[in-house]
CSV table of C-alpha atoms in Angstrom, one decimal:
chain,number,residue,atom,x,y,z
A,769,PRO,CA,144.6,178.6,7.7
A,770,GLN,CA,148.2,179.0,8.7
A,771,PRO,CA,150.4,176.0,8.7
A,772,HIS,CA,151.7,175.4,12.2
A,773,PRO,CA,155.4,175.4,12.9
A,774,PRO,CA,156.7,172.0,14.1
A,775,ARG,CA,156.8,172.0,17.9
A,776,ARG,CA,159.6,170.5,19.8
A,777,SER,CA,158.4,167.2,21.2
A,778,ALA,CA,157.4,167.2,24.8
A,779,PRO,CA,159.6,164.9,26.9
A,780,ARG,CA,158.0,161.5,27.0
A,781,PRO,CA,157.3,160.4,30.5
A,782,ARG,CA,159.6,157.8,31.8
A,783,ALA,CA,158.1,154.3,31.4
A,784,GLY,CA,158.8,153.5,35.0
A,785,ASN,CA,156.5,150.5,35.8
A,786,ARG,CA,154.5,151.0,32.6
A,787,LEU,CA,155.0,147.4,31.5
A,788,GLN,CA,153.7,146.4,34.9
A,789,HIS,CA,150.7,148.7,34.7
A,790,ARG,CA,147.7,146.8,33.5
A,791,ILE,CA,144.2,147.9,32.8
A,792,ARG,CA,141.3,145.5,32.3
A,793,HIS,CA,139.9,145.4,28.8
A,794,PRO,CA,136.3,146.5,29.0
A,795,HIS,CA,135.0,143.8,26.7
A,796,THR,CA,137.3,140.8,26.8
A,797,HIS,CA,138.3,141.5,30.4
A,798,GLU,CA,141.9,140.6,29.6
A,799,ASP,CA,144.7,142.7,31.2
A,800,LEU,CA,146.2,145.3,28.8
A,801,HIS,CA,149.6,146.9,29.1
A,802,PHE,CA,149.5,150.7,29.5
A,803,ASP,CA,150.3,151.6,25.9
A,804,ALA,CA,147.8,149.0,24.5
A,805,ALA,CA,145.1,150.3,26.8
A,806,HIS,CA,145.8,153.9,25.7
A,807,ALA,CA,145.6,153.0,22.1
A,808,TYR,CA,142.3,151.2,22.7
A,809,ALA,CA,140.9,154.2,24.6
A,810,ARG,CA,141.9,156.5,21.7
A,811,GLY,CA,140.0,154.3,19.3
A,812,LEU,CA,136.9,154.3,21.4
A,813,ALA,CA,137.2,158.1,21.9
A,814,ARG,CA,136.8,158.6,18.1
A,815,THR,CA,133.1,157.7,18.4
A,816,ARG,CA,132.6,160.7,20.8
A,817,ALA,CA,129.3,159.4,22.0
A,818,GLY,CA,127.4,156.5,23.6
A,819,GLU,CA,128.8,153.5,25.4
A,820,GLU,CA,132.1,153.8,23.6
A,821,ALA,CA,132.7,157.3,25.0
A,822,ARG,CA,131.7,156.1,28.5
A,823,VAL,CA,134.2,153.3,28.4
A,824,ALA,CA,136.9,155.5,26.9
A,825,ARG,CA,136.3,158.0,29.8
A,826,GLU,CA,136.8,155.2,32.4
A,827,MET,CA,140.0,154.0,30.7
A,828,PHE,CA,141.4,157.5,30.4
A,829,ALA,CA,140.7,158.0,34.1
A,830,GLN,CA,142.6,154.9,35.0
A,831,LEU,CA,145.5,155.8,32.7
A,832,SER,CA,145.8,159.3,34.1
A,833,ARG,CA,145.9,157.9,37.7
A,834,LEU,CA,148.6,155.4,36.7
A,835,GLU,CA,150.7,158.1,34.8
A,836,PRO,CA,149.6,161.6,35.8
A,837,ALA,CA,152.6,163.0,34.0
A,838,ASN,CA,151.6,161.5,30.7
A,839,GLY,CA,150.3,164.6,28.8
A,840,ARG,CA,149.2,162.6,25.8
A,841,VAL,CA,146.6,160.8,27.9
A,842,TRP,CA,145.1,164.0,29.2
A,843,LEU,CA,145.2,165.5,25.7
A,844,ASP,CA,143.3,162.6,24.1
A,845,TRP,CA,140.8,162.6,26.9
A,846,ALA,CA,140.1,166.3,26.8
A,847,ARG,CA,139.8,166.3,23.0
A,848,MET,CA,137.1,163.6,23.2
A,849,GLU,CA,135.2,165.6,25.9
A,850,SER,CA,135.4,168.8,23.8
A,851,TYR,CA,133.0,167.2,21.4
A,852,ILE,CA,130.6,166.1,24.1
A,853,ASN,CA,130.7,168.6,27.0
A,854,ILE,CA,132.9,171.7,27.0
A,855,ASP,CA,132.9,172.0,30.8
A,856,ALA,CA,134.1,168.4,31.1
A,857,ALA,CA,136.8,169.1,28.6
A,858,ARG,CA,137.9,172.2,30.6
A,859,ASP,CA,138.0,170.1,33.7
A,860,VAL,CA,140.2,167.4,32.1
A,861,TYR,CA,142.6,170.1,30.7
A,862,GLN,CA,142.8,171.8,34.1
A,863,ARG,CA,143.6,168.5,35.8
A,864,GLY,CA,146.1,167.6,33.2
A,865,MET,CA,147.8,171.0,33.4
A,866,ALA,CA,147.9,170.9,37.2
A,867,ALA,CA,149.7,167.5,36.9
A,868,ASN,CA,152.0,168.8,34.1
A,869,PRO,CA,152.6,172.5,34.7
A,870,ALA,CA,155.4,172.7,32.2
A,871,ASN,CA,153.5,171.0,29.3
A,872,VAL,CA,152.9,173.7,26.7
A,873,ILE,CA,151.2,171.3,24.4
A,874,LEU,CA,148.3,170.8,26.8
A,875,LYS,CA,148.1,174.6,27.4
A,876,HIS,CA,148.1,175.3,23.7
A,877,ALA,CA,145.4,172.8,22.9
A,878,CYS,CA,143.2,174.2,25.7
A,879,ALA,CA,143.8,177.7,24.4
A,880,VAL,CA,142.8,176.7,20.8
A,881,MET,CA,139.6,175.0,22.2
A,882,GLU,CA,138.7,178.2,24.2
A,883,GLU,CA,139.3,180.4,21.1
A,884,ARG,CA,137.1,178.2,19.0
A,885,ARG,CA,134.4,178.4,21.6
A,886,GLY,CA,134.6,182.2,21.7
A,887,SER,CA,136.3,182.4,25.1
A,888,VAL,CA,138.9,184.8,23.9
A,889,ASP,CA,140.1,186.0,27.3
A,890,ARG,CA,140.7,182.4,28.5
A,891,ALA,CA,142.6,181.7,25.2
A,892,LYS,CA,144.8,184.7,25.6
A,893,HIS,CA,145.6,183.8,29.2
A,894,LEU,CA,146.6,180.3,28.2
A,895,PHE,CA,148.8,181.5,25.3
A,896,GLU,CA,150.5,183.8,27.7
A,897,GLN,CA,151.1,180.8,30.0
A,898,CYS,CA,152.7,178.9,27.1
A,899,ILE,CA,155.1,181.8,26.4
A,900,GLN,CA,156.0,182.0,30.1
A,901,VAL,CA,156.8,178.3,30.3
A,902,ASP,CA,158.7,178.3,27.0
A,903,PRO,CA,159.7,181.8,25.7
A,904,ALA,CA,160.9,180.1,22.4
A,905,ASP,CA,157.6,178.4,21.7
A,906,GLY,CA,157.0,179.7,18.1
A,907,LEU,CA,153.6,178.1,17.8
A,908,ALA,CA,152.2,179.9,20.9
A,909,TYR,CA,153.4,183.3,19.5
A,910,GLN,CA,151.9,182.5,16.1
A,911,SER,CA,148.5,181.4,17.4
A,912,TYR,CA,148.3,184.3,19.9
A,913,ALA,CA,149.3,186.9,17.2
A,914,LEU,CA,146.8,185.6,14.7
A,915,LEU,CA,144.1,185.7,17.3
A,916,GLU,CA,144.9,189.3,18.1
A,917,ASP,CA,145.0,190.1,14.3
A,918,ARG,CA,141.5,188.6,13.9
A,919,LEU,CA,140.3,190.8,16.8
A,920,GLY,CA,141.7,193.9,15.1
A,921,ASN,CA,144.5,194.3,17.6
A,922,GLN,CA,147.2,194.9,15.0
A,923,ALA,CA,149.8,196.5,17.3
A,924,HIS,CA,149.7,193.6,19.7
A,925,ALA,CA,149.8,191.1,16.9
A,926,ILE,CA,152.9,192.7,15.4
A,927,ASP,CA,154.5,192.8,18.9
A,928,LEU,CA,153.8,189.1,19.4
A,929,PHE,CA,155.3,188.2,16.1
A,930,ASP,CA,158.3,190.4,16.8
A,931,ARG,CA,158.9,188.7,20.1
A,932,GLY,CA,158.4,185.3,18.6
A,933,VAL,CA,160.9,185.7,15.8
A,934,ALA,CA,163.4,187.3,18.3
A,935,ASN,CA,163.2,184.2,20.5
A,936,ASP,CA,163.0,181.7,17.6
A,937,PRO,CA,164.7,183.3,14.7
A,938,ARG,CA,165.3,180.0,12.7
A,939,ASN,CA,161.6,179.2,12.6
A,940,ALA,CA,160.6,179.4,8.9
A,941,HIS,CA,156.9,178.7,9.7
A,942,LEU,CA,156.7,181.6,12.1
A,943,TRP,CA,158.4,184.0,9.7
A,944,ASN,CA,156.0,182.8,7.0
A,945,ALA,CA,152.9,183.3,9.2
A,946,TYR,CA,154.2,186.8,10.0
A,947,GLY,CA,154.5,187.5,6.3
A,948,VAL,CA,151.1,186.2,5.5
A,949,MET,CA,149.6,188.6,8.0
A,950,GLU,CA,151.5,191.6,6.6
A,951,GLN,CA,150.5,190.6,3.1
A,952,ARG,CA,146.8,190.3,4.1
A,953,HIS,CA,147.0,194.0,5.3
A,954,GLU,CA,148.7,194.9,2.0
A,955,ARG,CA,152.1,195.8,3.6
A,956,PHE,CA,153.8,194.0,0.7
A,957,GLU,CA,157.4,195.2,1.4
A,958,SER,CA,157.2,194.1,5.0
A,959,ALA,CA,155.7,190.8,3.9
A,960,GLU,CA,158.5,190.3,1.4
A,961,GLU,CA,161.1,190.9,4.2
A,962,LYS,CA,159.4,188.3,6.4
A,963,TYR,CA,159.3,185.7,3.6
A,964,LEU,CA,163.0,186.3,2.8
A,965,ARG,CA,163.8,185.6,6.5
A,966,ALA,CA,161.7,182.4,6.2
A,967,VAL,CA,163.7,181.0,3.2
A,968,GLU,CA,166.9,182.1,4.9
A,969,ALA,CA,165.9,180.0,7.9
A,970,ASP,CA,164.9,177.1,5.7
A,971,PRO,CA,165.8,177.3,2.0
A,972,ARG,CA,163.5,174.4,1.3
A,973,HIS,CA,160.4,176.1,2.6
A,974,ALA,CA,158.4,175.9,-0.6
A,975,ARG,CA,155.4,177.8,0.7
A,976,SER,CA,157.6,180.9,1.4
A,977,TRP,CA,159.0,180.8,-2.1
A,978,GLN,CA,155.4,180.8,-3.4
A,979,CYS,CA,154.5,183.7,-1.1
A,980,LEU,CA,157.6,185.6,-2.3
A,981,ALA,CA,156.4,185.1,-5.9
A,982,ILE,CA,152.9,186.4,-5.2
A,983,VAL,CA,154.3,189.5,-3.4
A,984,ALA,CA,156.8,190.1,-6.2
A,985,GLU,CA,153.9,190.2,-8.7
A,986,LYS,CA,152.1,192.6,-6.4
A,987,LEU,CA,155.1,194.8,-6.4
A,988,GLY,CA,155.3,194.7,-10.2
A,989,ASP,CA,158.3,192.5,-10.7
A,990,GLN,CA,157.0,189.7,-12.8
A,991,ALA,CA,160.4,188.3,-13.7
A,992,GLU,CA,161.3,187.9,-10.1
A,993,ALA,CA,157.9,186.4,-9.4
A,994,GLU,CA,158.5,183.8,-12.0
A,995,ALA,CA,161.9,182.9,-10.6
A,996,TYR,CA,160.4,182.5,-7.2
A,997,PHE,CA,157.7,180.2,-8.5
A,998,LYS,CA,160.3,178.1,-10.3
A,999,ARG,CA,162.3,177.9,-7.1
A,1000,ALA,CA,159.2,176.7,-5.2
A,1001,LEU,CA,158.5,174.0,-7.8
A,1002,ALA,CA,162.1,172.9,-7.8
A,1003,ILE,CA,161.5,172.0,-4.1
A,1004,ASP,CA,158.0,170.5,-4.3
A,1005,ARG,CA,156.2,169.0,-7.3
A,1006,GLY,CA,154.1,166.5,-5.2
A,1007,PRO,CA,150.4,166.8,-4.2
A,1008,SER,CA,151.2,169.6,-1.8
A,1009,ALA,CA,152.4,171.7,-4.7
A,1010,ALA,CA,148.9,172.1,-6.2
A,1011,PRO,CA,148.6,175.6,-4.7
A,1012,ILE,CA,151.9,176.6,-6.2
A,1013,PHE,CA,150.8,175.5,-9.7
A,1014,ASN,CA,147.5,177.3,-9.2
A,1015,ALA,CA,149.1,180.6,-8.2
A,1016,TYR,CA,151.7,180.4,-10.9
A,1017,ALA,CA,149.1,179.6,-13.6
A,1018,LEU,CA,146.9,182.4,-12.5
A,1019,MET,CA,149.8,184.9,-12.8
A,1020,GLN,CA,150.5,183.6,-16.3
A,1021,PHE,CA,146.9,184.0,-17.2
A,1022,ARG,CA,146.8,187.6,-15.9
A,1023,SER,CA,149.8,188.3,-18.0
A,1024,GLY,CA,148.1,186.9,-21.2
A,1025,ARG,CA,150.3,183.8,-21.4
A,1026,ILE,CA,147.4,181.5,-21.8
A,1027,ASP,CA,149.3,178.4,-23.1
A,1028,GLN,CA,151.7,178.5,-20.2
A,1029,ALA,CA,148.8,178.9,-17.8
A,1030,ARG,CA,147.0,175.9,-19.3
A,1031,GLU,CA,150.2,173.8,-18.9
A,1032,LEU,CA,150.6,174.7,-15.3
A,1033,PHE,CA,146.9,174.1,-14.5
A,1034,ALA,CA,147.2,170.7,-16.2
A,1035,GLU,CA,150.3,169.7,-14.3
A,1036,GLY,CA,148.7,170.9,-11.0
A,1037,SER,CA,145.6,168.8,-11.6
A,1038,ARG,CA,147.8,165.8,-12.2
A,1039,VAL,CA,149.6,166.1,-8.9
A,1040,ASP,CA,146.4,166.7,-7.0
A,1041,GLY,CA,143.1,166.1,-8.9
A,1042,SER,CA,141.1,167.1,-5.8
A,1043,HIS,CA,142.5,170.6,-5.3
A,1044,SER,CA,139.3,172.6,-5.7
A,1045,PRO,CA,140.7,176.1,-6.2
A,1046,LEU,CA,142.9,174.9,-9.0
A,1047,LEU,CA,140.2,172.8,-10.7
A,1048,HIS,CA,137.7,175.8,-10.5
A,1049,ALA,CA,140.3,178.1,-12.0
A,1050,TYR,CA,141.2,175.6,-14.7
A,1051,ALA,CA,137.6,175.2,-15.7
């Protein structure tokens, strides 16, 4: 799965009379301030069934009436419903979006739910709405483009990525996702170009340095690939670097440098002893 670019935080609704807003605790019957009630409802929602879900639903309904512009309440409520009843989840999303027409986070979450449920046309429509509301929303372009790619609509996927990076050119995550798609279709020179734009936007984007290394090997430049892998590991040697160690070790193994491969596998297993691809390759 593609890493998602960080989204600009949606404006937090003004507190207004939030400290005066009180909701009755369903068990102790004490009065809870708005934020405490929201946190309690979120905790109940994790059960996604039974009495806890019923109480969470009642609390979310009260919270949404008190602060209809609070997108986080609608989002938490809809996500709970999505595990119970898809139509109920759609209804909550629709009500939340009606109360918050400029909230792209709600629209995007609803689009992702529809895509996962196979409602592709609904998902596309919602992604389009995200882009209309915020033409620089890199996450919407990325999600929409990758959906079109999975559907085999390559021309539209490329167009969406092109529009996305034109509107958000400093988004390293978006450039990286574009490169991954190009690499998957074996357009290695194009992928390399996108990864280079990613590290230009964010020189500490370790994943893009790793991707550059993999593409460099595909293009037959092993020395450059090794330099890119070293650059990636100079940025990240923590648990999230396990895929870098794994890819680097596999390249060394393919080149016949078995001892170097073993060392990289060993170090990768030390930083993350649960990374299955690395452990399987090392075995």
